[in-house]
């Protein structure tokens, strides 16, 4: 089967097309084949404001969806010229579905007049959590395509996408059961959650941030230091350049909630500590900024690792699954991998680590296609699909 996936929960417009096994798995049968995974990034638009503005992001999604979709179809060799005329009556209904996205409506109708129904069996779309105006653009786009071409739609939870994208790498998608129970750390610009994964679709949020997400903390700290946006990759890159001579920071940064007995996080105090520390420094040299970048990154890593490994131990997990933009951080990956070097005989000796490649850690359509595959039976009447900015992942 071929799955078309749509992701617009934040500032990346993602369209993927995935070829996935149809029915009961046959020995030797191919697993997932990625036909296309196209992303239109809005970083340049949001850079000058140092953050994502939902109304601006919504406009960019409207502009980017159809061109991104055409690129994905053409890469997958699924772009078909129209053989019969596009019915005017359908045009009216599509105008209704996209009444809040007029720019997208215009682009979609001219696309539908030019190209025919592609060989796609299922549409998967992110319906939450995320920025609600952005989510709606993707959801309404999915509805319009489902209506125009009669293709069923499955709504997908974005967080579940970050978890399940890890199963793209496993050689046999059916071997999933050997991975559970797993502990997943989903850590991005909008979320920081520790989730117990009992199986595909069986989740329990054990803990989460009480204020800022870890990625948001990276972004805000980078802004304080005048480093640019998005802060995570910039701080990570700077942190690689160890200062040639030791630079003494005025104070060590705090590791908030590191030793509490729960699985929760708090990052807003860390950002405030960076702000106060930065005020004390008169000469903000490159060496100072590098030393700060190293310390900020390490403070975030320390709490993430401490709480996640506590959950791994408490729940006797077989697998640790990382996901979300911050999991692209090389130092975080390295320090998690080091933690997993258990000596033989240690009760956690067999714990395995699943981490997506960096381009699949950040938001993308493919993660939604894979989650859509595992929930292919949960299709919904397109008229009943809604976006929900606060959608929770649960059983
Ligand atoms: O998952 P994602 O693409 O979007 C959300 O769902 O939020 O994550 C984006 C976040 C941003 O805060 C960005 O600064 C952070 O992930 N990020 C990183 C790195 N790459 C992206 N944080 C730390 N190190 C990185 N290498
Ligand atoms: Zn995300």
Tab-separated table of N, CA and C and ligand atoms in Angstrom, residues 7 9-10 158-159 162 186 188-191 324-325 361-364 367, ligand 2:
chain	number	residue	atom	x	y	z
A	7	UNK	N	2.282	16.789	7.272
A	7	UNK	CA	2.688	17.290	8.601
A	7	UNK	C	2.819	18.817	8.549
A	9	UNK	N	2.409	20.713	11.862
A	9	UNK	CA	2.077	21.093	13.241
A	9	UNK	C	2.836	22.307	13.757
A	10	UNK	N	3.981	22.630	13.131
A	10	UNK	CA	4.754	23.771	13.618
A	10	UNK	C	5.251	24.590	12.432
A	158	UNK	N	1.185	13.647	16.554
A	158	UNK	CA	2.554	14.051	16.203
A	158	UNK	C	3.623	13.384	17.090
A	159	UNK	N	3.333	13.303	18.386
A	159	UNK	CA	4.293	12.708	19.333
A	159	UNK	C	4.495	11.218	19.007
A	162	UNK	N	6.912	10.867	16.272
A	162	UNK	CA	8.319	10.967	16.698
A	162	UNK	C	8.807	9.632	17.276
A	186	UNK	N	10.600	12.004	24.224
A	186	UNK	CA	10.296	12.850	23.065
A	186	UNK	C	10.602	14.278	23.476
A	188	UNK	N	11.489	18.145	22.060
A	188	UNK	CA	11.502	19.020	20.884
A	188	UNK	C	11.281	20.463	21.314
A	189	UNK	N	10.926	21.313	20.335
A	189	UNK	CA	10.683	22.714	20.641
A	189	UNK	C	9.379	22.919	21.401
A	190	UNK	N	8.461	21.974	21.256
A	190	UNK	CA	7.154	22.115	21.890
A	190	UNK	C	6.895	21.117	23.006
A	191	UNK	N	7.709	20.051	23.076
A	191	UNK	CA	7.401	18.969	24.016
A	191	UNK	C	8.634	18.389	24.681
A	324	UNK	N	12.184	13.544	18.401
A	324	UNK	CA	11.995	14.998	18.513
A	324	UNK	C	13.277	15.744	18.172
A	325	UNK	N	13.116	17.021	17.804
A	325	UNK	CA	14.228	17.832	17.310
A	325	UNK	C	15.481	17.806	18.179
A	361	UNK	N	14.753	13.181	13.166
A	361	UNK	CA	14.497	13.587	14.560
A	361	UNK	C	13.613	14.821	14.558
A	362	UNK	N	13.938	15.758	13.670
A	362	UNK	CA	13.127	16.970	13.572
A	362	UNK	C	11.850	16.634	12.777
A	363	UNK	N	10.908	17.579	12.759
A	363	UNK	CA	9.606	17.303	12.152
A	363	UNK	C	9.718	16.939	10.665
A	364	UNK	N	8.948	15.956	10.256
A	364	UNK	CA	8.958	15.506	8.858
A	364	UNK	C	7.688	14.720	8.569
A	367	UNK	N	7.519	10.470	9.483
A	367	UNK	CA	7.123	9.968	10.803
A	367	UNK	C	5.592	9.817	10.895
B	2	LIG	ZN1	7.999	17.591	16.594
